[in-house]
Amino acid sequence: MRKIILISLVALCACNSSKKSTQPIDVAVKQMDVPECIKTLIVTYKKEQKQNPPRSIYSYTYNGKTVYYVPAICCDQYSNLLDGDCNLMAHPDGGITGKGDGKLPDFKTARTNEKLIWTDDRE
């Protein structure tokens, strides 16, 4: 269910974007070794107006599996933690308290192998 909601939100954002890109999907994005839904998320973010701070996506190893962390773009919003199938696992930080939804309180201390997958480097 969460995967469907996430994919629906990504599609909704892409459809409602006021700045439609007429360029094909970036070759570098196509060649990334990440799940297709992460690629779709990157393409969606590239169609949106650039955020400050810029959007980014990281991968980590958490409990022996690769997960994807998408930091919040502002203030009291939640960050998202996705599993390898792009299911929403939790909101490890953000929100009014800054501590997320409390579902994975050990994420910050247990995660390893941080890799910046993508950051919006548009000017």
PDB file of C-alpha atoms in Angstrom:
ATOM      1  CA  MET A   1       0.000   0.000   0.000  1.00  0.00           C
ATOM      2  CA  ARG A   2       2.787   2.435   0.924  1.00  0.00           C
ATOM      3  CA  LYS A   3       4.585   1.711  -2.345  1.00  0.00           C
ATOM      4  CA  ILE A   4       1.420   2.512  -4.299  1.00  0.00           C
ATOM      5  CA  ILE A   5       0.944   5.750  -2.369  1.00  0.00           C
ATOM      6  CA  LEU A   6       4.566   6.785  -2.929  1.00  0.00           C
ATOM      7  CA  ILE A   7       4.410   6.005  -6.647  1.00  0.00           C
ATOM      8  CA  SER A   8       1.087   7.858  -6.893  1.00  0.00           C
ATOM      9  CA  LEU A   9       2.590  10.893  -5.180  1.00  0.00           C
ATOM     10  CA  VAL A  10       5.579  10.826  -7.517  1.00  0.00           C
ATOM     11  CA  ALA A  11       3.278  10.601 -10.536  1.00  0.00           C
ATOM     12  CA  LEU A  12       1.060  13.366  -9.184  1.00  0.00           C
ATOM     13  CA  CYS A  13       4.042  15.643  -8.648  1.00  0.00           C
ATOM     14  CA  ALA A  14       5.290  14.932 -12.147  1.00  0.00           C
ATOM     15  CA  CYS A  15       1.897  15.640 -13.691  1.00  0.00           C
ATOM     16  CA  ASN A  16       1.294  18.834 -11.742  1.00  0.00           C
ATOM     17  CA  SER A  17       4.725  20.320 -12.294  1.00  0.00           C
ATOM     18  CA  SER A  18       4.437  23.807 -13.769  1.00  0.00           C
ATOM     19  CA  LYS A  19       7.765  23.418 -15.549  1.00  0.00           C
ATOM     20  CA  LYS A  20       7.551  20.463 -17.905  1.00  0.00           C
ATOM     21  CA  SER A  21      10.876  19.179 -19.159  1.00  0.00           C
ATOM     22  CA  THR A  22      11.016  18.399 -22.845  1.00  0.00           C
ATOM     23  CA  GLN A  23      14.384  16.690 -22.511  1.00  0.00           C
ATOM     24  CA  PRO A  24      14.676  12.906 -22.355  1.00  0.00           C
ATOM     25  CA  ILE A  25      15.600  11.280 -19.066  1.00  0.00           C
ATOM     26  CA  ASP A  26      19.189  12.123 -18.192  1.00  0.00           C
ATOM     27  CA  VAL A  27      21.533   9.386 -19.425  1.00  0.00           C
ATOM     28  CA  ALA A  28      23.378   9.454 -16.103  1.00  0.00           C
ATOM     29  CA  VAL A  29      20.118   8.779 -14.245  1.00  0.00           C
ATOM     30  CA  LYS A  30      19.298   5.870 -16.563  1.00  0.00           C
ATOM     31  CA  GLN A  31      22.685   4.306 -15.856  1.00  0.00           C
ATOM     32  CA  MET A  32      22.481   4.617 -12.070  1.00  0.00           C
ATOM     33  CA  ASP A  33      22.565   1.379 -10.123  1.00  0.00           C
ATOM     34  CA  VAL A  34      19.450   2.132  -8.076  1.00  0.00           C
ATOM     35  CA  PRO A  35      15.848   0.915  -8.197  1.00  0.00           C
ATOM     36  CA  GLU A  36      13.689   2.319 -10.989  1.00  0.00           C
ATOM     37  CA  CYS A  37      11.488   4.193  -8.528  1.00  0.00           C
ATOM     38  CA  ILE A  38      14.539   6.106  -7.239  1.00  0.00           C
ATOM     39  CA  LYS A  39      15.333   7.051 -10.834  1.00  0.00           C
ATOM     40  CA  THR A  40      11.722   8.192 -11.266  1.00  0.00           C
ATOM     41  CA  LEU A  41      11.971  10.239  -8.085  1.00  0.00           C
ATOM     42  CA  ILE A  42      15.138  11.946  -9.377  1.00  0.00           C
ATOM     43  CA  VAL A  43      13.498  12.728 -12.714  1.00  0.00           C
ATOM     44  CA  THR A  44      10.481  14.161 -10.865  1.00  0.00           C
ATOM     45  CA  TYR A  45      12.694  16.337  -8.672  1.00  0.00           C
ATOM     46  CA  LYS A  46      14.556  17.606 -11.749  1.00  0.00           C
ATOM     47  CA  LYS A  47      11.244  18.763 -13.242  1.00  0.00           C
ATOM     48  CA  GLU A  48      10.347  20.733 -10.119  1.00  0.00           C
ATOM     49  CA  GLN A  49      11.648  24.115  -9.141  1.00  0.00           C
ATOM     50  CA  LYS A  50      15.021  23.825  -7.382  1.00  0.00           C
ATOM     51  CA  GLN A  51      14.694  23.784  -3.607  1.00  0.00           C
ATOM     52  CA  ASN A  52      16.900  25.481  -1.030  1.00  0.00           C
ATOM     53  CA  PRO A  53      18.609  23.477   0.322  1.00  0.00           C
ATOM     54  CA  PRO A  54      18.814  21.357  -2.835  1.00  0.00           C
ATOM     55  CA  ARG A  55      17.073  17.983  -2.824  1.00  0.00           C
ATOM     56  CA  SER A  56      19.288  14.959  -2.373  1.00  0.00           C
ATOM     57  CA  ILE A  57      19.085  11.184  -2.020  1.00  0.00           C
ATOM     58  CA  TYR A  58      21.487   9.001  -0.037  1.00  0.00           C
ATOM     59  CA  SER A  59      21.882   5.267   0.244  1.00  0.00           C
ATOM     60  CA  TYR A  60      22.904   3.447   3.403  1.00  0.00           C
ATOM     61  CA  THR A  61      23.225  -0.082   4.637  1.00  0.00           C
ATOM     62  CA  TYR A  62      20.744  -0.599   7.453  1.00  0.00           C
ATOM     63  CA  ASN A  63      20.165  -3.990   9.069  1.00  0.00           C
ATOM     64  CA  GLY A  64      22.130  -5.606   6.238  1.00  0.00           C
ATOM     65  CA  LYS A  65      20.043  -4.092   3.435  1.00  0.00           C
ATOM     66  CA  THR A  66      20.366  -1.076   1.158  1.00  0.00           C
ATOM     67  CA  VAL A  67      17.973   1.731   2.021  1.00  0.00           C
ATOM     68  CA  TYR A  68      17.415   5.175   0.517  1.00  0.00           C
ATOM     69  CA  TYR A  69      17.182   8.317   2.607  1.00  0.00           C
ATOM     70  CA  VAL A  70      15.476  11.416   1.217  1.00  0.00           C
ATOM     71  CA  PRO A  71      16.020  14.430   3.500  1.00  0.00           C
ATOM     72  CA  ALA A  72      13.153  16.828   4.091  1.00  0.00           C
ATOM     73  CA  ILE A  73      13.339  20.042   2.094  1.00  0.00           C
ATOM     74  CA  CYS A  74      12.142  22.354   4.798  1.00  0.00           C
ATOM     75  CA  CYS A  75      11.338  23.046   8.350  1.00  0.00           C
ATOM     76  CA  ASP A  76       9.031  20.700  10.194  1.00  0.00           C
ATOM     77  CA  GLN A  77       8.626  18.219   7.336  1.00  0.00           C
ATOM     78  CA  TYR A  78       9.588  14.561   7.640  1.00  0.00           C
ATOM     79  CA  SER A  79      12.454  12.928   5.785  1.00  0.00           C
ATOM     80  CA  ASN A  80      11.680   9.604   4.090  1.00  0.00           C
ATOM     81  CA  LEU A  81      13.456   6.282   4.395  1.00  0.00           C
ATOM     82  CA  LEU A  82      12.716   3.821   1.594  1.00  0.00           C
ATOM     83  CA  ASP A  83      13.665   0.165   1.336  1.00  0.00           C
ATOM     84  CA  GLY A  84      15.196  -1.411  -1.770  1.00  0.00           C
ATOM     85  CA  ASP A  85      11.725  -1.826  -3.278  1.00  0.00           C
ATOM     86  CA  CYS A  86      10.899   1.836  -2.550  1.00  0.00           C
ATOM     87  CA  ASN A  87       8.439   1.055   0.215  1.00  0.00           C
ATOM     88  CA  LEU A  88       8.298   3.776   2.851  1.00  0.00           C
ATOM     89  CA  MET A  89       9.910   2.325   5.977  1.00  0.00           C
ATOM     90  CA  ALA A  90       9.777   5.347   8.267  1.00  0.00           C
ATOM     91  CA  HIS A  91      10.408   9.035   8.714  1.00  0.00           C
ATOM     92  CA  PRO A  92      13.684   8.880  10.663  1.00  0.00           C
ATOM     93  CA  ASP A  93      13.886  12.595  11.346  1.00  0.00           C
ATOM     94  CA  GLY A  94      12.058  15.850  10.847  1.00  0.00           C
ATOM     95  CA  GLY A  95       8.590  16.810  11.967  1.00  0.00           C
ATOM     96  CA  ILE A  96       7.842  19.201  14.809  1.00  0.00           C
ATOM     97  CA  THR A  97      10.224  17.462  17.228  1.00  0.00           C
ATOM     98  CA  GLY A  98      12.931  16.806  14.647  1.00  0.00           C
ATOM     99  CA  LYS A  99      12.944  13.167  15.726  1.00  0.00           C
ATOM    100  CA  GLY A 100      10.754  11.786  12.946  1.00  0.00           C
ATOM    101  CA  ASP A 101       7.940   9.326  13.523  1.00  0.00           C
ATOM    102  CA  GLY A 102       9.864   7.180  16.019  1.00  0.00           C
ATOM    103  CA  LYS A 103       9.518   3.961  13.995  1.00  0.00           C
ATOM    104  CA  LEU A 104      13.274   3.459  13.523  1.00  0.00           C
ATOM    105  CA  PRO A 105      14.953   5.268  16.426  1.00  0.00           C
ATOM    106  CA  ASP A 106      18.275   3.488  15.818  1.00  0.00           C
ATOM    107  CA  PHE A 107      18.587   4.468  12.148  1.00  0.00           C
ATOM    108  CA  LYS A 108      21.113   7.263  12.727  1.00  0.00           C
ATOM    109  CA  THR A 109      23.380   5.089  14.867  1.00  0.00           C
ATOM    110  CA  ALA A 110      22.950   1.768  13.038  1.00  0.00           C
ATOM    111  CA  ARG A 111      23.286   2.956   9.432  1.00  0.00           C
ATOM    112  CA  THR A 112      26.579   2.465   7.581  1.00  0.00           C
ATOM    113  CA  ASN A 113      28.063   2.950   4.102  1.00  0.00           C
ATOM    114  CA  GLU A 114      26.650   6.398   3.390  1.00  0.00           C
ATOM    115  CA  LYS A 115      26.656   7.237  -0.324  1.00  0.00           C
ATOM    116  CA  LEU A 116      25.303  10.360  -1.932  1.00  0.00           C
ATOM    117  CA  ILE A 117      23.226   8.978  -4.785  1.00  0.00           C
ATOM    118  CA  TRP A 118      22.082  12.315  -6.198  1.00  0.00           C
ATOM    119  CA  THR A 119      21.890  15.996  -5.391  1.00  0.00           C
ATOM    120  CA  ASP A 120      20.216  18.724  -7.400  1.00  0.00           C
ATOM    121  CA  ASP A 121      23.170  20.689  -8.686  1.00  0.00           C
ATOM    122  CA  ARG A 122      21.236  22.998 -10.977  1.00  0.00           C
ATOM    123  CA  GLU A 123      22.233  26.649 -10.765  1.00  0.00           C
TER     124      GLU A 123
END
